[in-house]
């Protein structure tokens, strides 16, 4: 008999984006004219081509793989030094932050990293997540057995939900009860909110006091426009002793299809054994990474390193400007349509209040059927997302301009 992991049976019907894809497929099949006009602003997937610097670097890397003198087989599981050094220098040291290259682990994506990290944490941790939240944090905790069943609102027993709403600027209050692992994502997916230095200082102080660990997802840091907003949790004093940071090349470098990301685990970061004695997290993740992962592809890592060259940096700036220009247009159009709007200023997501009395899935259907635009219903990110919908600014300018026209025309 082959027994299954029954935790999977606790998962709600579908991961949010496949569920959206299913509804869009039904729409397309039953409405060929609407299908032709369809514009997708649901999943945050980039539309602009890979930066030229990346393409050239990847071409060169392919050629290196074509001759015996430079051919490479298995690489270092943690990532090639050329990429780890570039990240440490440009993302951290250049900003006065102390992150060493060997504290950086290259991977094939932040979705995998934020899920896989749970491998090295024991059972019995009290896990806090924001609500609304990127659904991967929740589902991976369900899969590994850190929760009970979901209630009728879709909230899982055993998780601590930190409510984010317009009143708290979509940055949660520090919980009254002690928690052990806390997922924070800023700039935030889905709300587009950012956390101030003072708010992050409060979280770091809480984590240090409670010997908790912050799982800080900074996948959207490149979209921050306001220099006062921290781009890394390590800008906060003490964070090296209480935080893991997740970063991704998906959105800044257009790598959603190429796949490359990294985690920072400071060597000073400690977890606890059952008897309460400290244990460094870094060697555990290193062991996990080298056992279950054989490293991101050499060609891809060469492409990622090219993002840190002068040409690469200016091409990334152009991509960010493009998507943030889209976000500004979407914010403006929603305001003109009389909707309440959040985000879209330091993040590529625009978070919009549904008209009174309309649920977020009703809004999804209305946008799909009447405007032929795919958005993401807020309820898909948690019960506190009800009453909102998310528009992704990852699109072509022409599509965004058309979406703006349709939003303003919507009754
Ligand atoms: C989103 O739309 O929330 C993101 O594209 C999902 C992801 O990055 O995995």
mmCIF file of C-alpha atoms and ligand atoms in Angstrom:
data_model
loop_
_atom_site.group_PDB
_atom_site.id
_atom_site.type_symbol
_atom_site.label_atom_id
_atom_site.label_comp_id
_atom_site.label_asym_id
_atom_site.label_seq_id
_atom_site.Cartn_x
_atom_site.Cartn_y
_atom_site.Cartn_z
ATOM 1 C CA UNK A 1 0.000 0.000 0.000
ATOM 2 C CA UNK A 2 1.340 3.462 -0.875
ATOM 3 C CA UNK A 3 0.161 6.057 1.609
ATOM 4 C CA UNK A 4 -0.187 9.652 0.515
ATOM 5 C CA UNK A 5 0.575 12.921 2.262
ATOM 6 C CA UNK A 6 -2.948 13.630 3.462
ATOM 7 C CA UNK A 7 -2.098 17.261 4.093
ATOM 8 C CA UNK A 8 -2.653 17.758 0.372
ATOM 9 C CA UNK A 9 -6.297 16.857 0.886
ATOM 10 C CA UNK A 10 -6.704 19.897 3.143
ATOM 11 C CA UNK A 11 -5.806 22.273 0.295
ATOM 12 C CA UNK A 12 -8.607 24.322 -1.117
ATOM 13 C CA UNK A 13 -9.755 23.372 -4.610
ATOM 14 C CA UNK A 14 -7.143 25.060 -6.750
ATOM 15 C CA UNK A 15 -4.155 27.301 -6.485
ATOM 16 C CA UNK A 16 -5.468 30.803 -7.269
ATOM 17 C CA UNK A 17 -3.858 31.300 -10.674
ATOM 18 C CA UNK A 18 -4.822 27.915 -12.147
ATOM 19 C CA UNK A 19 -8.391 28.628 -10.979
ATOM 20 C CA UNK A 20 -8.325 31.961 -12.810
ATOM 21 C CA UNK A 21 -6.889 30.229 -15.890
ATOM 22 C CA UNK A 22 -9.729 27.698 -15.736
ATOM 23 C CA UNK A 23 -12.392 30.437 -15.678
ATOM 24 C CA UNK A 24 -10.687 32.315 -18.490
ATOM 25 C CA UNK A 25 -10.567 29.130 -20.585
ATOM 26 C CA UNK A 26 -14.331 28.644 -20.120
ATOM 27 C CA UNK A 27 -14.880 32.281 -21.127
ATOM 28 C CA UNK A 28 -12.680 31.953 -24.219
ATOM 29 C CA UNK A 29 -14.408 28.775 -25.359
ATOM 30 C CA UNK A 30 -17.900 30.191 -24.953
ATOM 31 C CA UNK A 31 -17.146 33.697 -26.216
ATOM 32 C CA UNK A 32 -14.799 33.756 -29.237
ATOM 33 C CA UNK A 33 -15.337 37.493 -29.864
ATOM 34 C CA UNK A 34 -14.551 38.393 -26.239
ATOM 35 C CA UNK A 35 -11.572 36.055 -26.370
ATOM 36 C CA UNK A 36 -10.063 38.111 -29.192
ATOM 37 C CA UNK A 37 -10.281 41.289 -27.071
ATOM 38 C CA UNK A 38 -9.053 39.634 -23.872
ATOM 39 C CA UNK A 39 -6.287 41.430 -21.949
ATOM 40 C CA UNK A 40 -4.619 39.607 -19.082
ATOM 41 C CA UNK A 41 -3.774 41.628 -15.979
ATOM 42 C CA UNK A 42 -4.174 38.688 -13.609
ATOM 43 C CA UNK A 43 -0.970 36.855 -12.820
ATOM 44 C CA UNK A 44 2.001 39.171 -12.490
ATOM 45 C CA UNK A 45 3.906 37.891 -15.485
ATOM 46 C CA UNK A 46 6.309 40.125 -17.372
ATOM 47 C CA UNK A 47 5.653 40.971 -21.021
ATOM 48 C CA UNK A 48 8.772 42.863 -22.126
ATOM 49 C CA UNK A 49 11.654 40.983 -23.764
ATOM 50 C CA UNK A 50 14.764 39.989 -21.855
ATOM 51 C CA UNK A 51 17.361 42.783 -21.553
ATOM 52 C CA UNK A 52 19.928 42.717 -24.342
ATOM 53 C CA UNK A 53 22.804 42.397 -21.862
ATOM 54 C CA UNK A 54 21.222 39.196 -20.554
ATOM 55 C CA UNK A 55 20.692 37.756 -24.013
ATOM 56 C CA UNK A 56 24.284 38.415 -25.073
ATOM 57 C CA UNK A 57 25.634 36.905 -21.857
ATOM 58 C CA UNK A 58 23.459 33.822 -22.293
ATOM 59 C CA UNK A 59 24.530 33.451 -25.946
ATOM 60 C CA UNK A 60 28.168 33.577 -24.848
ATOM 61 C CA UNK A 61 27.476 31.016 -22.134
ATOM 62 C CA UNK A 62 25.842 28.680 -24.664
ATOM 63 C CA UNK A 63 28.963 28.972 -26.840
ATOM 64 C CA UNK A 64 31.150 28.184 -23.824
ATOM 65 C CA UNK A 65 29.116 25.026 -23.356
ATOM 66 C CA UNK A 66 29.864 24.145 -26.983
ATOM 67 C CA UNK A 67 33.619 23.592 -26.681
ATOM 68 C CA UNK A 68 35.512 21.196 -24.421
ATOM 69 C CA UNK A 69 37.813 23.908 -22.975
ATOM 70 C CA UNK A 70 34.960 25.854 -21.380
ATOM 71 C CA UNK A 71 32.219 23.231 -21.126
ATOM 72 C CA UNK A 72 30.677 22.934 -17.636
ATOM 73 C CA UNK A 73 28.746 20.073 -16.110
ATOM 74 C CA UNK A 74 27.347 20.223 -12.591
ATOM 75 C CA UNK A 75 28.010 23.594 -11.006
ATOM 76 C CA UNK A 76 28.245 24.521 -7.334
ATOM 77 C CA UNK A 77 24.801 23.869 -5.812
ATOM 78 C CA UNK A 78 24.833 27.207 -3.978
ATOM 79 C CA UNK A 79 25.562 29.126 -7.172
ATOM 80 C CA UNK A 80 28.594 30.293 -9.121
ATOM 81 C CA UNK A 81 30.910 32.752 -7.387
ATOM 82 C CA UNK A 82 30.617 35.253 -10.246
ATOM 83 C CA UNK A 83 26.888 35.677 -9.522
ATOM 84 C CA UNK A 84 27.107 35.507 -5.718
ATOM 85 C CA UNK A 85 29.880 38.140 -5.765
ATOM 86 C CA UNK A 86 27.926 40.408 -8.115
ATOM 87 C CA UNK A 87 24.833 40.209 -5.879
ATOM 88 C CA UNK A 88 26.802 40.853 -2.686
ATOM 89 C CA UNK A 89 28.601 43.829 -4.249
ATOM 90 C CA UNK A 90 25.731 45.518 -6.062
ATOM 91 C CA UNK A 91 22.621 44.665 -4.039
ATOM 92 C CA UNK A 92 24.178 44.869 -0.590
ATOM 93 C CA UNK A 93 27.733 46.241 -0.204
ATOM 94 C CA UNK A 94 27.033 49.175 -2.542
ATOM 95 C CA UNK A 95 24.206 50.111 -0.158
ATOM 96 C CA UNK A 96 26.394 49.758 2.910
ATOM 97 C CA UNK A 97 24.868 46.403 3.895
ATOM 98 C CA UNK A 98 26.866 43.521 5.230
ATOM 99 C CA UNK A 99 25.953 40.409 3.213
ATOM 100 C CA UNK A 100 28.762 38.052 2.223
ATOM 101 C CA UNK A 101 28.720 36.106 -1.065
ATOM 102 C CA UNK A 102 28.628 32.790 0.801
ATOM 103 C CA UNK A 103 25.444 33.901 2.576
ATOM 104 C CA UNK A 104 23.705 33.996 -0.838
ATOM 105 C CA UNK A 105 22.122 30.843 -2.301
ATOM 106 C CA UNK A 106 21.156 30.929 -5.980
ATOM 107 C CA UNK A 107 18.015 29.068 -6.988
ATOM 108 C CA UNK A 108 15.501 28.705 -9.794
ATOM 109 C CA UNK A 109 12.837 30.925 -8.281
ATOM 110 C CA UNK A 110 11.385 32.547 -5.203
ATOM 111 C CA UNK A 111 8.178 30.534 -5.328
ATOM 112 C CA UNK A 112 10.277 27.391 -4.820
ATOM 113 C CA UNK A 113 12.501 29.069 -2.224
ATOM 114 C CA UNK A 114 9.654 30.344 -0.062
ATOM 115 C CA UNK A 115 8.101 26.875 -0.113
ATOM 116 C CA UNK A 116 11.301 24.863 0.276
ATOM 117 C CA UNK A 117 12.557 26.853 3.256
ATOM 118 C CA UNK A 118 10.046 25.004 5.429
ATOM 119 C CA UNK A 119 12.167 21.844 5.056
ATOM 120 C CA UNK A 120 14.627 23.142 7.633
ATOM 121 C CA UNK A 121 12.104 24.269 10.246
ATOM 122 C CA UNK A 122 10.636 21.793 12.681
ATOM 123 C CA UNK A 123 7.048 20.945 13.455
ATOM 124 C CA UNK A 124 5.299 22.979 16.121
ATOM 125 C CA UNK A 125 6.301 26.455 14.989
ATOM 126 C CA UNK A 126 3.590 29.081 15.273
ATOM 127 C CA UNK A 127 3.405 30.551 11.773
ATOM 128 C CA UNK A 128 2.144 34.063 11.069
ATOM 129 C CA UNK A 129 1.085 35.242 7.643
ATOM 130 C CA UNK A 130 -0.528 38.432 6.493
ATOM 131 C CA UNK A 131 -4.075 38.411 5.160
ATOM 132 C CA UNK A 132 -4.276 39.050 2.192
ATOM 133 C CA UNK A 133 -1.166 37.076 1.274
ATOM 134 C CA UNK A 134 0.743 35.488 -1.611
ATOM 135 C CA UNK A 135 -0.988 32.072 -1.514
ATOM 136 C CA UNK A 136 2.239 30.049 -1.778
ATOM 137 C CA UNK A 137 3.169 30.803 1.854
ATOM 138 C CA UNK A 138 -0.108 29.326 3.067
ATOM 139 C CA UNK A 139 -0.335 26.320 0.765
ATOM 140 C CA UNK A 140 3.236 25.178 1.427
ATOM 141 C CA UNK A 141 2.571 25.259 5.164
ATOM 142 C CA UNK A 142 -0.554 23.177 4.611
ATOM 143 C CA UNK A 143 1.377 20.674 2.472
ATOM 144 C CA UNK A 144 4.079 20.161 5.091
ATOM 145 C CA UNK A 145 1.559 19.646 7.884
ATOM 146 C CA UNK A 146 1.902 22.918 9.777
ATOM 147 C CA UNK A 147 -1.865 23.521 9.801
ATOM 148 C CA UNK A 148 -5.160 21.880 10.543
ATOM 149 C CA UNK A 149 -8.159 22.065 8.233
ATOM 150 C CA UNK A 150 -9.536 25.196 6.600
ATOM 151 C CA UNK A 151 -12.720 26.721 8.025
ATOM 152 C CA UNK A 152 -15.633 28.001 5.929
ATOM 153 C CA UNK A 153 -13.739 31.254 5.244
ATOM 154 C CA UNK A 154 -10.755 29.313 3.967
ATOM 155 C CA UNK A 155 -8.617 30.129 7.043
ATOM 156 C CA UNK A 156 -6.448 27.232 8.221
ATOM 157 C CA UNK A 157 -6.424 26.148 11.831
ATOM 158 C CA UNK A 158 -3.021 26.760 13.408
ATOM 159 C CA UNK A 159 -1.960 29.733 11.280
ATOM 160 C CA UNK A 160 -1.937 33.210 12.788
ATOM 161 C CA UNK A 161 -3.504 35.607 10.280
ATOM 162 C CA UNK A 162 -2.293 39.201 10.516
ATOM 163 C CA UNK A 163 -5.012 41.403 9.053
ATOM 164 C CA UNK A 164 -3.949 43.999 6.517
ATOM 165 C CA UNK A 165 -6.460 46.641 5.561
ATOM 166 C CA UNK A 166 -6.791 50.240 4.455
ATOM 167 C CA UNK A 167 -6.742 51.380 8.114
ATOM 168 C CA UNK A 168 -3.280 49.929 8.802
ATOM 169 C CA UNK A 169 -1.988 50.751 5.314
ATOM 170 C CA UNK A 170 -1.823 46.999 4.565
ATOM 171 C CA UNK A 171 1.054 46.558 7.014
ATOM 172 C CA UNK A 172 -0.022 44.377 9.940
ATOM 173 C CA UNK A 173 0.206 45.238 13.602
ATOM 174 C CA UNK A 174 2.701 43.262 15.678
ATOM 175 C CA UNK A 175 0.810 40.225 17.056
ATOM 176 C CA UNK A 176 -0.126 40.145 20.697
ATOM 177 C CA UNK A 177 0.821 36.459 20.969
ATOM 178 C CA UNK A 178 4.333 35.070 20.356
ATOM 179 C CA UNK A 179 4.871 33.542 16.918
ATOM 180 C CA UNK A 180 7.968 31.773 15.585
ATOM 181 C CA UNK A 181 8.005 32.293 11.821
ATOM 182 C CA UNK A 182 6.586 35.404 10.193
ATOM 183 C CA UNK A 183 6.167 35.893 6.447
ATOM 184 C CA UNK A 184 6.443 39.512 5.354
ATOM 185 C CA UNK A 185 6.437 40.637 1.721
ATOM 186 C CA UNK A 186 7.282 44.285 0.926
ATOM 187 C CA UNK A 187 6.669 45.843 -1.541
ATOM 188 C CA UNK A 188 3.623 43.720 -1.047
ATOM 189 C CA UNK A 189 2.036 41.208 -3.314
ATOM 190 C CA UNK A 190 -0.961 41.602 -3.659
ATOM 191 C CA UNK A 191 -1.676 45.045 -2.163
ATOM 192 C CA UNK A 192 1.272 47.014 -3.571
ATOM 193 C CA UNK A 193 1.832 48.487 -0.089
ATOM 194 C CA UNK A 194 5.289 49.205 1.301
ATOM 195 C CA UNK A 195 6.562 49.037 4.866
ATOM 196 C CA UNK A 196 8.342 52.029 6.382
ATOM 197 C CA UNK A 197 11.678 51.807 8.175
ATOM 198 C CA UNK A 198 9.910 52.306 11.531
ATOM 199 C CA UNK A 199 7.467 49.464 10.793
ATOM 200 C CA UNK A 200 10.271 47.100 9.825
ATOM 201 C CA UNK A 201 12.256 48.141 12.911
ATOM 202 C CA UNK A 202 9.270 47.144 15.039
ATOM 203 C CA UNK A 203 9.150 43.718 13.337
ATOM 204 C CA UNK A 204 12.864 43.140 13.797
ATOM 205 C CA UNK A 205 12.619 44.140 17.472
ATOM 206 C CA UNK A 206 9.693 41.731 17.909
ATOM 207 C CA UNK A 207 11.558 38.887 16.194
ATOM 208 C CA UNK A 208 14.712 39.421 18.267
ATOM 209 C CA UNK A 209 12.697 39.563 21.489
ATOM 210 C CA UNK A 210 10.749 36.384 20.691
ATOM 211 C CA UNK A 211 13.649 34.517 19.011
ATOM 212 C CA UNK A 212 11.398 34.402 15.948
ATOM 213 C CA UNK A 213 12.542 34.431 12.311
ATOM 214 C CA UNK A 214 11.223 36.810 9.651
ATOM 215 C CA UNK A 215 10.849 35.303 6.176
ATOM 216 C CA UNK A 216 11.178 38.525 4.237
ATOM 217 C CA UNK A 217 10.117 38.362 0.589
ATOM 218 C CA UNK A 218 11.668 41.310 -1.253
ATOM 219 C CA UNK A 219 10.924 40.055 -4.769
ATOM 220 C CA UNK A 220 9.587 43.492 -5.753
ATOM 221 C CA UNK A 221 12.262 45.724 -4.153
ATOM 222 C CA UNK A 222 13.427 47.030 -7.544
ATOM 223 C CA UNK A 223 10.080 48.789 -8.000
ATOM 224 C CA UNK A 224 10.540 51.055 -4.950
ATOM 225 C CA UNK A 225 10.693 54.674 -6.100
ATOM 226 C CA UNK A 226 10.858 56.394 -2.709
ATOM 227 C CA UNK A 227 14.440 56.336 -1.366
ATOM 228 C CA UNK A 228 13.185 56.434 2.241
ATOM 229 C CA UNK A 229 11.602 52.970 1.924
ATOM 230 C CA UNK A 230 13.961 50.091 2.833
ATOM 231 C CA UNK A 231 14.733 47.755 -0.073
ATOM 232 C CA UNK A 232 16.205 45.042 2.103
ATOM 233 C CA UNK A 233 15.392 43.846 5.604
ATOM 234 C CA UNK A 234 19.130 44.034 6.304
ATOM 235 C CA UNK A 235 18.839 47.825 6.238
ATOM 236 C CA UNK A 236 17.341 47.363 9.701
ATOM 237 C CA UNK A 237 19.794 46.921 12.537
ATOM 238 C CA UNK A 238 19.575 43.464 14.080
ATOM 239 C CA UNK A 239 17.975 41.864 11.000
ATOM 240 C CA UNK A 240 21.025 39.663 10.363
ATOM 241 C CA UNK A 241 20.110 37.883 13.598
ATOM 242 C CA UNK A 242 16.445 37.318 12.792
ATOM 243 C CA UNK A 243 15.715 37.410 9.046
ATOM 244 C CA UNK A 244 16.007 35.438 5.835
ATOM 245 C CA UNK A 245 15.535 37.470 2.661
ATOM 246 C CA UNK A 246 14.114 36.180 -0.634
ATOM 247 C CA UNK A 247 14.981 37.953 -3.873
ATOM 248 C CA UNK A 248 14.092 37.221 -7.462
ATOM 249 C CA UNK A 249 15.199 38.212 -10.957
ATOM 250 C CA UNK A 250 11.717 37.419 -12.295
ATOM 251 C CA UNK A 251 10.234 40.862 -12.226
ATOM 252 C CA UNK A 252 13.216 43.237 -12.427
ATOM 253 C CA UNK A 253 15.127 41.278 -15.080
ATOM 254 C CA UNK A 254 12.133 39.743 -16.860
ATOM 255 C CA UNK A 255 13.171 36.230 -15.749
ATOM 256 C CA UNK A 256 9.743 34.660 -15.128
ATOM 257 C CA UNK A 257 10.452 32.235 -17.968
ATOM 258 C CA UNK A 258 14.230 32.042 -17.492
ATOM 259 C CA UNK A 259 14.084 31.240 -13.744
ATOM 260 C CA UNK A 260 16.648 32.582 -11.291
ATOM 261 C CA UNK A 261 16.401 33.897 -7.737
ATOM 262 C CA UNK A 262 18.301 33.816 -4.469
ATOM 263 C CA UNK A 263 17.970 33.605 -0.711
ATOM 264 C CA UNK A 264 20.146 35.391 1.813
ATOM 265 C CA UNK A 265 20.813 33.494 5.048
ATOM 266 C CA UNK A 266 23.213 35.360 7.357
ATOM 267 C CA UNK A 267 25.645 33.090 9.168
ATOM 268 C CA UNK A 268 24.664 34.711 12.455
ATOM 269 C CA UNK A 269 21.001 33.666 12.109
ATOM 270 C CA UNK A 270 20.026 31.074 14.715
ATOM 271 C CA UNK A 271 17.097 28.727 15.075
ATOM 272 C CA UNK A 272 16.524 26.587 18.173
ATOM 273 C CA UNK A 273 16.756 22.903 18.899
ATOM 274 C CA UNK A 274 13.983 21.291 20.976
ATOM 275 C CA UNK A 275 15.957 21.945 24.152
ATOM 276 C CA UNK A 276 16.192 25.642 23.231
ATOM 277 C CA UNK A 277 19.893 25.658 22.335
ATOM 278 C CA UNK A 278 20.784 27.779 19.289
ATOM 279 C CA UNK A 279 21.566 26.220 15.914
ATOM 280 C CA UNK A 280 22.804 28.183 12.905
ATOM 281 C CA UNK A 281 20.316 28.097 10.015
ATOM 282 C CA UNK A 282 22.937 28.636 7.283
ATOM 283 C CA UNK A 283 24.494 25.134 7.344
ATOM 284 C CA UNK A 284 21.039 23.521 7.405
ATOM 285 C CA UNK A 285 19.959 25.343 4.262
ATOM 286 C CA UNK A 286 23.317 24.676 2.619
ATOM 287 C CA UNK A 287 22.872 20.955 3.328
ATOM 288 C CA UNK A 288 19.287 20.993 2.094
ATOM 289 C CA UNK A 289 20.235 22.886 -1.061
ATOM 290 C CA UNK A 290 23.107 20.564 -1.980
ATOM 291 C CA UNK A 291 21.036 17.426 -1.343
ATOM 292 C CA UNK A 292 17.839 18.427 -3.142
ATOM 293 C CA UNK A 293 19.108 20.878 -5.772
ATOM 294 C CA UNK A 294 21.887 20.727 -8.344
ATOM 295 C CA UNK A 295 22.230 24.444 -8.897
ATOM 296 C CA UNK A 296 20.624 26.825 -11.378
ATOM 297 C CA UNK A 297 21.847 26.465 -14.942
ATOM 298 C CA UNK A 298 25.216 28.040 -15.768
ATOM 299 C CA UNK A 299 23.689 29.807 -18.780
ATOM 300 C CA UNK A 300 20.939 31.315 -16.652
ATOM 301 C CA UNK A 301 23.376 32.439 -13.956
ATOM 302 C CA UNK A 302 25.529 34.140 -16.605
ATOM 303 C CA UNK A 303 22.364 35.932 -17.767
ATOM 304 C CA UNK A 304 21.526 36.998 -14.198
ATOM 305 C CA UNK A 305 25.061 38.301 -13.600
ATOM 306 C CA UNK A 306 24.709 40.481 -16.719
ATOM 307 C CA UNK A 307 21.913 42.382 -14.936
ATOM 308 C CA UNK A 308 24.632 43.875 -12.714
ATOM 309 C CA UNK A 309 26.756 45.268 -15.562
ATOM 310 C CA UNK A 310 26.351 48.944 -16.500
ATOM 311 C CA UNK A 311 24.322 48.030 -19.611
ATOM 312 C CA UNK A 312 22.279 45.508 -17.636
ATOM 313 C CA UNK A 313 21.488 48.026 -14.915
ATOM 314 C CA UNK A 314 20.312 50.644 -17.369
ATOM 315 C CA UNK A 315 18.172 48.066 -19.204
ATOM 316 C CA UNK A 316 16.621 46.999 -15.887
ATOM 317 C CA UNK A 317 15.910 50.660 -15.076
ATOM 318 C CA UNK A 318 14.077 50.947 -18.409
ATOM 319 C CA UNK A 319 11.969 47.876 -17.623
ATOM 320 C CA UNK A 320 11.057 49.205 -14.181
ATOM 321 C CA UNK A 321 10.163 52.600 -15.653
ATOM 322 C CA UNK A 322 7.976 50.907 -18.220
ATOM 323 C CA UNK A 323 6.017 48.832 -15.686
ATOM 324 C CA UNK A 324 5.765 51.680 -13.177
ATOM 325 C CA UNK A 325 4.502 53.935 -15.980
ATOM 326 C CA UNK A 326 1.796 51.331 -16.531
ATOM 327 C CA UNK A 327 1.009 51.280 -12.816
ATOM 328 C CA UNK A 328 0.614 55.082 -12.767
ATOM 329 C CA UNK A 329 -1.869 54.934 -15.670
ATOM 330 C CA UNK A 330 -3.886 52.180 -13.983
ATOM 331 C CA UNK A 331 -4.003 54.078 -10.674
ATOM 332 C CA UNK A 332 -5.213 57.196 -12.489
ATOM 333 C CA UNK A 333 -7.879 55.329 -14.492
ATOM 334 C CA UNK A 334 -9.274 53.618 -11.392
ATOM 335 C CA UNK A 335 -9.443 56.951 -9.586
ATOM 336 C CA UNK A 336 -11.236 58.524 -12.535
ATOM 337 C CA UNK A 337 -13.686 55.601 -12.452
ATOM 338 C CA UNK A 338 -14.454 56.538 -8.833
ATOM 339 C CA UNK A 339 -12.799 53.451 -7.323
ATOM 340 C CA UNK A 340 -10.623 53.493 -4.204
ATOM 341 C CA UNK A 341 -7.045 52.648 -5.167
ATOM 342 C CA UNK A 342 -3.969 51.505 -3.228
ATOM 343 C CA UNK A 343 -0.473 50.477 -4.261
ATOM 344 C CA UNK A 344 0.938 51.068 -7.732
ATOM 345 C CA UNK A 345 3.383 53.745 -6.530
ATOM 346 C CA UNK A 346 6.308 51.689 -5.227
ATOM 347 C CA UNK A 347 5.066 48.338 -6.517
ATOM 348 C CA UNK A 348 3.800 46.903 -9.803
ATOM 349 C CA UNK A 349 0.436 45.895 -8.321
ATOM 350 C CA UNK A 350 -2.618 48.121 -8.099
ATOM 351 C CA UNK A 351 -5.068 47.131 -5.362
ATOM 352 C CA UNK A 352 -8.567 48.395 -6.000
ATOM 353 C CA UNK A 353 -11.699 48.477 -3.847
ATOM 354 C CA UNK A 354 -14.703 46.815 -5.495
ATOM 355 C CA UNK A 355 -17.812 48.973 -5.873
ATOM 356 C CA UNK A 356 -20.106 48.697 -2.830
ATOM 357 C CA UNK A 357 -21.944 45.393 -2.648
ATOM 358 C CA UNK A 358 -19.809 43.657 -5.288
ATOM 359 C CA UNK A 359 -17.648 40.720 -4.139
ATOM 360 C CA UNK A 360 -14.202 40.246 -5.577
ATOM 361 C CA UNK A 361 -15.134 37.162 -7.623
ATOM 362 C CA UNK A 362 -18.209 39.037 -8.917
ATOM 363 C CA UNK A 363 -15.843 41.825 -9.926
ATOM 364 C CA UNK A 364 -13.596 39.257 -11.609
ATOM 365 C CA UNK A 365 -16.556 37.972 -13.643
ATOM 366 C CA UNK A 366 -17.735 41.495 -14.459
ATOM 367 C CA UNK A 367 -14.293 42.565 -15.670
ATOM 368 C CA UNK A 368 -13.961 39.350 -17.669
ATOM 369 C CA UNK A 369 -17.423 39.411 -19.258
ATOM 370 C CA UNK A 370 -17.993 43.147 -19.714
ATOM 371 C CA UNK A 371 -14.481 44.589 -20.117
ATOM 372 C CA UNK A 372 -12.750 41.392 -21.302
ATOM 373 C CA UNK A 373 -9.957 42.085 -18.828
ATOM 374 C CA UNK A 374 -8.541 39.462 -16.467
ATOM 375 C CA UNK A 375 -7.819 40.739 -12.963
ATOM 376 C CA UNK A 376 -7.169 38.825 -9.737
ATOM 377 C CA UNK A 377 -9.982 38.735 -7.153
ATOM 378 C CA UNK A 378 -8.800 39.870 -3.733
ATOM 379 C CA UNK A 379 -10.527 36.959 -1.981
ATOM 380 C CA UNK A 380 -8.083 34.621 -3.700
ATOM 381 C CA UNK A 381 -5.376 36.069 -1.465
ATOM 382 C CA UNK A 382 -7.303 35.487 1.783
ATOM 383 C CA UNK A 383 -10.528 36.533 3.441
ATOM 384 C CA UNK A 384 -9.232 40.068 4.145
ATOM 385 C CA UNK A 385 -8.810 40.471 0.380
ATOM 386 C CA UNK A 386 -12.576 40.283 -0.076
ATOM 387 C CA UNK A 387 -13.912 43.564 -1.456
ATOM 388 C CA UNK A 388 -10.764 44.229 -3.481
ATOM 389 C CA UNK A 389 -9.205 43.192 -6.764
ATOM 390 C CA UNK A 390 -5.629 43.340 -8.014
ATOM 391 C CA UNK A 391 -4.515 44.668 -11.382
ATOM 392 C CA UNK A 392 -1.029 43.691 -12.480
ATOM 393 C CA UNK A 393 0.978 46.431 -14.188
ATOM 394 C CA UNK A 394 3.038 43.832 -16.041
ATOM 395 C CA UNK A 395 1.846 44.397 -19.564
ATOM 396 C CA UNK A 396 2.530 46.279 -22.772
ATOM 397 C CA UNK A 397 1.778 50.007 -22.752
ATOM 398 C CA UNK A 398 -0.861 49.603 -25.481
ATOM 399 C CA UNK A 399 -2.679 46.949 -23.463
ATOM 400 C CA UNK A 400 -2.590 49.050 -20.301
ATOM 401 C CA UNK A 401 -3.949 52.085 -22.132
ATOM 402 C CA UNK A 402 -6.770 49.947 -23.480
ATOM 403 C CA UNK A 403 -7.473 48.502 -20.011
ATOM 404 C CA UNK A 404 -7.673 52.067 -18.668
ATOM 405 C CA UNK A 405 -10.219 53.008 -21.331
ATOM 406 C CA UNK A 406 -12.297 49.922 -20.524
ATOM 407 C CA UNK A 407 -12.184 50.531 -16.763
ATOM 408 C CA UNK A 408 -13.428 54.072 -17.252
ATOM 409 C CA UNK A 409 -16.204 52.866 -19.591
ATOM 410 C CA UNK A 410 -17.362 50.133 -17.187
ATOM 411 C CA UNK A 411 -20.754 50.731 -15.596
HETATM 412 C C1 LIG B 1 1.579 36.926 -8.867
HETATM 413 O O1 LIG B 1 0.892 37.233 -9.822
HETATM 414 O O2 LIG B 1 1.192 37.017 -7.697
HETATM 415 C C2 LIG B 1 2.959 36.440 -9.129
HETATM 416 O O3 LIG B 1 3.263 36.476 -10.475
HETATM 417 C C3 LIG B 1 3.097 35.086 -8.664
HETATM 418 C C4 LIG B 1 4.513 34.676 -8.605
HETATM 419 O O4 LIG B 1 5.429 35.485 -8.696
HETATM 420 O O5 LIG B 1 4.702 33.475 -8.422
#
